[in-house]
C-alpha cells in the first residue's frame, strides 16, 4: 500500500506502482502524479478498509507529509506510535540511551533557547528541531559565539520554514541539543521484513564542504562503502528493530561511524527511504528498485552487485539555492549548463525553485579514482546556473 505526497514523486516510483498494480491512496498528489499512468487509485475508505483487513502488510509513503493522514486514519494498529517514536528525536534517544550511556542530549522549547547557557553545553554540538526533515533548522555549534549565532539564525528561519512543510514534518516548538557524533556520516535505506529482519538496500556516504557544513548537497554510494559498513549497520538495525518491534517497516537512518567501527545514530526517518525519491540512487547504481524490494520482501544479491559495480561511484547532487538569493527575482535556470557540469549524468530532475530552495536533483556516475569533479561541486557557487530578471 502506498501513500503519495509532495514534494516529489519520481518516474521510477510511478512506473513501479503501475507495474505492481499497487494500492495507492487517492489524494491530490496521487491524482496529479498518476494521471498519465494506467493505475486505478483507491478511495480513502477502501484504502482504510484494506489496511484494517491486514494491518501487518507493508505500507510506504514517499514523504513524511503523509504522517498526519496516517495518524487520523490508520488507527487499527500501532503504526502511528512507531512513526512517532522515530520522528521525535528525543523519544528515539530515550529508546537507545543505554547503547550510548555517555551521549549528551537535551530538549529545549523554542521560547527557552535564549535561556540556555552555552558554557553548559558539550561544544561542539548540534541544535535541530526535535521533529525535523532535510537539514532544516539544523545548526552546528563550534563555539560560545556560535551558539548565539545559531539561536539568532533559527529565529530568522523559523517562519520561512513553516511555509514549506506541514507541521507534522517539522514541529518547531521543541528543539534538541546533541553532542557531535564523530566519524563519517552515512545515510542508509533499509526495511524490516515480515519476520523483523533488517534488509539494507543502499548505503550513501554524505560528503561535506567543511567541518561546519550541515547541507545535503552531495551523497555518494559505492561497493567499497557498502562492503565496509553493511554488516556493522545491519547489526545496529537489528538492535533498533528489536527494541521498536519493527516488521514490514521502511526507514531511512543517518549514522556516523569512525575507523574503530564505533557507530552513532544521528536520526531515523520512518515510513520512507531517502526523501524526494532520492532513494532511486540505488536503482541507478545497482539496479535495486527500493519500492519493489520492500513490497515484495526482496534482498539484494550483494556479491553479484559487488562484482559488477566495483569500479564506479554514483552520486546524488542537489542544485541548492543559497538563502541569500531572492528567489522571486529568478526567472529561469540554465539546466543545460548544470547538466553539462557532470561528465556522466544519469538523470536530471528539475524542481520548482519558486516553491522550494532547490532547482534540481542530479544523479551522476563517476570513476572511483577520479572524484575531483564531485569534490569541486561541494564548493561551487550554484547561483551561476540561475537566470535573474
Coordinates of C-alpha atoms in Angstrom, one line a residue:
X1 CA 0.0 0.0 0.0
X2 CA 1.3 3.4 -1.0
X3 CA 0.6 7.0 0.1
X4 CA 1.9 9.6 -2.3
X5 CA 2.5 13.1 -1.1
X6 CA 4.5 16.2 -2.0
X7 CA 7.2 17.3 -2.5
X8 CA 8.2 14.8 -5.3
X9 CA 7.1 11.6 -7.0
X10 CA 9.8 10.2 -9.3
X11 CA 9.2 8.4 -12.6
X12 CA 10.7 5.2 -11.1
X13 CA 8.1 5.3 -8.3
X14 CA 5.3 5.9 -10.7
X15 CA 6.4 3.2 -13.1
X16 CA 6.8 0.8 -10.2
X17 CA 3.3 1.5 -8.8
X18 CA 1.9 0.7 -12.3
X19 CA 3.9 -2.5 -12.7
X20 CA 2.9 -3.8 -9.2
X21 CA -0.7 -2.7 -9.7
X22 CA -0.3 -1.3 -6.2
X23 CA -3.0 0.0 -3.9
X24 CA -2.3 3.8 -3.9
X25 CA -4.4 6.2 -1.8
X26 CA -6.4 8.6 -3.9
X27 CA -5.5 12.1 -3.0
X28 CA -4.5 15.3 -4.7
X29 CA -0.8 14.3 -5.1
X30 CA -1.6 10.9 -6.4
X31 CA -4.1 12.1 -8.9
X32 CA -1.6 14.6 -10.3
X33 CA 1.3 12.1 -10.3
X34 CA -0.6 9.2 -11.8
X35 CA -2.8 10.9 -14.3
X36 CA -0.9 9.5 -17.3
X37 CA -0.5 6.1 -15.9
X38 CA -2.9 3.1 -16.2
X39 CA -3.5 2.7 -12.5
X40 CA -6.8 2.9 -10.6
X41 CA -6.4 4.8 -7.3
X42 CA -8.1 3.6 -4.1
X43 CA -10.5 5.9 -2.4
X44 CA -9.9 6.8 1.2
X45 CA -12.4 4.5 2.8
X46 CA -11.4 1.5 0.7
X47 CA -7.8 2.2 1.5
X48 CA -8.5 2.2 5.2
X49 CA -10.5 -1.0 4.9
X50 CA -7.7 -2.7 3.0
X51 CA -5.4 -1.8 5.8
X52 CA -7.7 -2.9 8.6
X53 CA -8.1 -6.3 6.9
X54 CA -4.3 -6.8 7.2
X55 CA -2.5 -4.1 9.3
X56 CA 0.7 -6.1 9.1
X57 CA 1.1 -5.5 5.4
X58 CA 3.8 -3.2 4.0
X59 CA 2.8 0.5 3.9
X60 CA 5.1 3.0 2.2
X61 CA 5.0 6.8 1.8
X62 CA 7.4 8.8 -0.4
X63 CA 7.0 11.7 2.0
X64 CA 6.5 12.4 5.7
X65 CA 3.8 14.8 4.7
X66 CA 1.6 11.6 4.9
X67 CA 2.1 11.3 8.7
X68 CA -0.9 13.4 9.6
X69 CA -3.2 11.3 7.4
X70 CA -1.9 8.1 8.9
X71 CA -2.4 9.4 12.4
X72 CA -6.0 10.2 11.7
X73 CA -7.0 7.2 9.6
X74 CA -4.8 4.1 10.0
X75 CA -5.7 3.7 13.7
X76 CA -6.2 -0.1 13.8
X77 CA -2.5 -0.8 14.6
X78 CA 0.4 0.8 16.4
X79 CA 1.8 2.2 13.1
X80 CA 1.4 5.8 14.3
X81 CA 3.2 5.1 17.5
X82 CA 6.1 3.6 15.7
X83 CA 6.3 6.5 13.4
X84 CA 6.2 9.0 16.3
X85 CA 9.0 7.1 18.1
X86 CA 11.4 7.9 15.3
X87 CA 10.1 11.3 14.3
X88 CA 10.6 12.6 17.8
X89 CA 14.4 12.6 18.1
X90 CA 14.2 12.8 21.9
X91 CA 11.9 9.7 22.1
X92 CA 14.4 7.8 19.9
X93 CA 17.3 8.9 22.1
X94 CA 15.4 7.5 25.1
X95 CA 15.0 4.2 23.2
X96 CA 18.7 3.7 22.6
X97 CA 20.3 5.7 25.5
X98 CA 21.7 2.6 27.2
X99 CA 23.6 1.9 23.9
X100 CA 25.2 5.3 24.3
X101 CA 25.3 6.0 28.0
X102 CA 27.7 8.9 27.8
X103 CA 25.9 10.7 24.9
X104 CA 24.6 14.2 25.8
X105 CA 21.2 15.3 24.6
X106 CA 18.8 17.8 25.9
X107 CA 15.4 19.0 24.7
X108 CA 14.5 22.7 24.9
X109 CA 11.3 24.6 24.0
X110 CA 11.9 27.1 21.3
X111 CA 10.9 30.0 23.6
X112 CA 13.6 28.9 26.1
X113 CA 16.6 28.8 23.7
X114 CA 17.7 32.2 24.9
X115 CA 17.9 31.0 28.5
X116 CA 20.5 28.3 27.7
X117 CA 24.0 29.0 28.9
X118 CA 26.3 27.7 26.1
X119 CA 29.0 27.1 28.7
X120 CA 26.9 24.2 30.0
X121 CA 26.9 22.5 26.6
X122 CA 29.4 20.0 25.2
X123 CA 30.7 22.2 22.4
X124 CA 30.9 21.2 19.6
X125 CA 27.3 20.3 19.4
X126 CA 24.3 20.3 17.1
X127 CA 20.9 22.0 17.6
X128 CA 17.9 21.0 15.5
X129 CA 14.1 20.6 15.6
X130 CA 13.1 17.6 17.7
X131 CA 10.9 16.7 14.8
X132 CA 12.5 17.6 11.6
X133 CA 13.4 16.9 8.0
X134 CA 16.0 17.7 5.3
X135 CA 18.6 19.6 7.5
X136 CA 16.0 22.4 8.0
X137 CA 16.7 24.4 11.1
X138 CA 19.9 22.4 11.8
X139 CA 22.9 24.2 13.1
X140 CA 26.4 23.2 14.1
X141 CA 27.8 25.0 17.1
X142 CA 31.5 25.1 17.5
X143 CA 32.0 28.0 19.9
X144 CA 30.2 30.1 22.6
X145 CA 29.5 32.8 20.0
X146 CA 28.4 30.0 17.6
X147 CA 25.6 29.2 19.9
X148 CA 24.3 32.7 20.0
X149 CA 24.6 32.9 16.2
X150 CA 22.7 29.6 15.8
X151 CA 19.8 30.8 18.0
X152 CA 19.6 34.1 16.1
X153 CA 19.6 32.2 12.8
X154 CA 16.9 29.8 14.0
X155 CA 14.6 32.7 14.9
X156 CA 15.0 34.2 11.4
X157 CA 14.5 30.8 9.6
X158 CA 11.5 29.5 11.5
X159 CA 8.7 31.5 9.8
X160 CA 10.1 30.7 6.4
X161 CA 10.4 27.0 7.1
X162 CA 6.8 26.8 8.3
X163 CA 5.6 27.9 4.8
X164 CA 7.4 24.9 3.1
X165 CA 6.4 21.8 5.1
X166 CA 3.4 20.7 7.2
X167 CA 3.5 20.8 11.0
X168 CA 3.8 17.0 11.3
X169 CA 7.0 17.0 9.3
X170 CA 8.6 19.9 11.2
X171 CA 7.5 20.7 14.7
X172 CA 9.3 23.9 15.6
X173 CA 8.1 24.3 19.1
X174 CA 10.8 22.0 20.5
X175 CA 14.5 21.7 19.8
X176 CA 17.1 19.1 20.7
X177 CA 20.7 19.8 21.5
X178 CA 23.1 16.9 21.0
X179 CA 26.8 16.4 21.3
X180 CA 28.5 15.9 18.0
X181 CA 28.9 12.3 16.9
X182 CA 32.4 11.6 15.5
X183 CA 33.2 9.9 12.2
X184 CA 32.0 9.8 8.6
X185 CA 28.3 10.3 8.0
X186 CA 26.2 7.8 6.2
X187 CA 22.5 7.5 5.2
X188 CA 21.0 4.0 5.0
X189 CA 17.8 2.9 3.2
X190 CA 16.5 -0.3 4.8
X191 CA 13.4 -2.1 5.7
X192 CA 12.4 -4.7 8.2
X193 CA 10.8 -7.8 6.6
X194 CA 7.8 -9.7 7.9
X195 CA 10.0 -11.6 10.3
X196 CA 11.6 -8.4 11.6
X197 CA 14.9 -8.9 9.9
X198 CA 16.6 -5.7 8.5
X199 CA 17.3 -5.6 4.8
X200 CA 19.7 -2.9 3.6
X201 CA 19.0 -1.5 0.1
X202 CA 21.7 1.2 -0.1
X203 CA 24.3 3.0 1.9
X204 CA 25.1 6.6 1.0
X205 CA 28.1 8.5 2.1
X206 CA 27.4 12.1 3.0
X207 CA 30.1 14.5 1.7
X208 CA 30.6 17.9 3.3
X209 CA 32.4 21.0 2.1
X210 CA 33.7 21.8 5.6
X211 CA 33.5 20.9 9.3
X212 CA 30.6 23.2 9.9
X213 CA 28.7 22.3 6.7
X214 CA 25.3 20.7 7.5
X215 CA 23.8 20.8 4.0
X216 CA 22.7 17.8 2.0
X217 CA 24.4 18.9 -1.3
X218 CA 26.1 15.6 -2.1
X219 CA 25.6 11.9 -1.3
X220 CA 27.6 9.0 -2.9
X221 CA 27.3 5.3 -3.0
X222 CA 29.8 2.6 -4.0
X223 CA 30.5 -1.0 -3.5
X224 CA 33.5 0.0 -1.3
X225 CA 31.2 1.8 1.1
X226 CA 28.7 -1.0 1.3
X227 CA 31.3 -3.7 1.7
X228 CA 33.0 -1.8 4.6
X229 CA 29.8 -0.8 6.5
X230 CA 27.0 -3.2 5.6
X231 CA 27.4 -5.8 8.4
X232 CA 28.0 -3.1 11.1
X233 CA 24.9 -1.2 10.1
X234 CA 22.9 -4.4 9.9
X235 CA 23.8 -5.2 13.4
X236 CA 22.7 -1.8 14.7
X237 CA 19.4 -2.0 12.8
X238 CA 18.8 -5.4 14.3
X239 CA 19.0 -4.0 17.8
X240 CA 16.8 -1.0 16.9
X241 CA 14.2 -3.3 15.3
X242 CA 14.0 -5.5 18.3
X243 CA 13.5 -2.6 20.7
X244 CA 10.9 -0.9 18.5
X245 CA 9.1 -4.2 17.4
X246 CA 9.5 -3.4 13.6
X247 CA 8.1 -5.6 10.9
X248 CA 7.3 -4.7 7.3
X249 CA 8.6 -1.2 8.1
X250 CA 10.8 1.0 5.9
X251 CA 13.2 3.6 7.2
X252 CA 16.0 6.0 6.3
X253 CA 18.6 6.2 9.0
X254 CA 21.6 8.5 9.4
X255 CA 24.6 7.1 11.1
X256 CA 28.2 8.2 11.9
X257 CA 30.9 5.6 12.0
X258 CA 34.6 6.0 12.9
X259 CA 37.6 4.0 11.9
X260 CA 37.4 1.9 15.0
X261 CA 33.9 0.7 14.0
X262 CA 32.1 2.8 16.6
X263 CA 28.6 3.8 15.5
X264 CA 26.4 6.7 16.5
X265 CA 22.8 7.2 15.2
X266 CA 22.0 10.8 14.1
X267 CA 18.4 10.2 13.4
X268 CA 15.8 7.8 11.9
X269 CA 13.2 8.8 9.3
X270 CA 10.2 6.4 9.3
X271 CA 7.8 5.2 6.6
X272 CA 10.2 6.1 3.7
X273 CA 13.6 5.7 2.3
X274 CA 15.7 8.8 1.2
X275 CA 13.4 11.8 0.8
X276 CA 12.4 13.4 -2.5
X277 CA 12.7 9.9 -4.0
X278 CA 16.5 10.2 -3.8
X279 CA 16.4 6.6 -2.8
X280 CA 16.3 5.9 -6.5
X281 CA 20.1 6.3 -6.4
X282 CA 20.1 2.5 -5.5
X283 CA 18.4 1.8 -8.9
X284 CA 20.9 4.0 -10.9
X285 CA 23.9 2.5 -9.1
X286 CA 22.9 -1.2 -8.6
X287 CA 19.6 -1.9 -10.4
X288 CA 17.9 -2.1 -7.0
X289 CA 14.3 -0.8 -7.1
X290 CA 13.8 0.0 -3.4
X291 CA 10.0 0.2 -3.7
X292 CA 9.7 -3.2 -5.3
X293 CA 12.2 -4.8 -3.0
X294 CA 10.3 -3.6 0.1
X295 CA 6.8 -4.5 -1.2
X296 CA 8.0 -8.0 -2.4
X297 CA 10.4 -8.7 0.5
X298 CA 13.4 -9.0 -1.8
X299 CA 17.0 -8.9 -0.6
X300 CA 19.9 -7.6 -2.8
X301 CA 22.5 -10.1 -4.1
X302 CA 25.4 -8.1 -2.8
X303 CA 28.1 -10.5 -4.0
X304 CA 26.8 -10.1 -7.6
X305 CA 26.5 -6.4 -7.2
X306 CA 30.0 -6.0 -5.8
X307 CA 31.4 -7.9 -8.8
X308 CA 29.6 -5.8 -11.5
X309 CA 30.0 -2.4 -10.0
X310 CA 33.4 -2.3 -8.3
X311 CA 34.9 0.5 -10.2
X312 CA 32.3 3.2 -10.1
X313 CA 30.8 5.7 -7.7
X314 CA 27.2 7.0 -8.1
X315 CA 26.2 10.3 -6.6
X316 CA 23.1 12.4 -5.9
X317 CA 23.9 16.2 -6.1
X318 CA 21.4 18.9 -5.2
X319 CA 21.2 22.2 -7.0
X320 CA 20.7 24.3 -3.9
X321 CA 19.7 28.0 -3.9
X322 CA 21.5 29.9 -1.2
X323 CA 19.3 31.5 1.4
X324 CA 20.8 34.9 0.5
X325 CA 19.2 34.7 -3.0
X326 CA 15.9 36.4 -3.6
X327 CA 14.0 33.6 -5.4
X328 CA 11.3 36.0 -6.6
X329 CA 14.0 37.5 -8.8
X330 CA 14.8 34.3 -10.5
X331 CA 13.2 33.9 -14.0
X332 CA 14.8 30.7 -15.0
X333 CA 17.6 28.1 -14.7
X334 CA 20.3 27.1 -17.2
X335 CA 19.6 23.4 -16.8
X336 CA 21.7 22.6 -19.9
X337 CA 24.8 24.2 -18.3
X338 CA 24.1 22.5 -15.0
X339 CA 23.8 19.1 -16.7
X340 CA 27.0 19.6 -18.7
X341 CA 29.0 20.2 -15.5
X342 CA 28.8 16.4 -14.9
X343 CA 30.8 14.1 -17.1
X344 CA 28.4 11.2 -16.9
X345 CA 24.9 12.5 -15.8
X346 CA 22.3 9.7 -15.3
X347 CA 19.2 11.7 -14.6
X348 CA 18.4 15.4 -14.1
X349 CA 15.3 16.3 -12.1
X350 CA 14.0 19.8 -12.4
X351 CA 12.5 21.2 -9.2
X352 CA 10.2 24.2 -8.8
X353 CA 12.5 26.8 -7.3
X354 CA 9.6 29.1 -6.6
X355 CA 8.2 26.6 -4.1
X356 CA 11.5 25.2 -2.7
X357 CA 15.0 26.5 -2.3
X358 CA 16.2 23.9 -4.8
X359 CA 16.3 23.9 -8.6
X360 CA 17.5 20.4 -9.4
X361 CA 18.5 17.0 -8.3
X362 CA 21.2 15.3 -10.3
X363 CA 22.1 11.6 -10.4
X364 CA 25.6 11.0 -11.9
X365 CA 28.3 8.4 -12.2
X366 CA 32.0 8.8 -11.5
X367 CA 35.1 6.6 -11.7
X368 CA 36.1 5.9 -8.1
X369 CA 39.7 7.0 -8.8
X370 CA 38.6 10.4 -10.2
X371 CA 36.4 12.3 -7.7
X372 CA 37.7 15.8 -8.3
X373 CA 34.7 16.8 -10.3
X374 CA 32.3 15.9 -7.4
X375 CA 34.5 17.5 -4.7
X376 CA 34.6 20.7 -6.7
X377 CA 30.8 20.7 -6.8
X378 CA 30.8 20.8 -3.0
X379 CA 32.3 24.3 -3.1
X380 CA 30.7 25.6 -6.3
X381 CA 28.6 28.7 -6.4
X382 CA 25.4 27.3 -7.9
X383 CA 23.9 30.7 -8.4
X384 CA 25.8 30.8 -11.7
X385 CA 23.1 28.5 -13.1
X386 CA 20.3 30.9 -12.1
X387 CA 18.9 33.4 -14.6
X388 CA 17.7 36.6 -12.9
X389 CA 15.3 39.3 -14.1

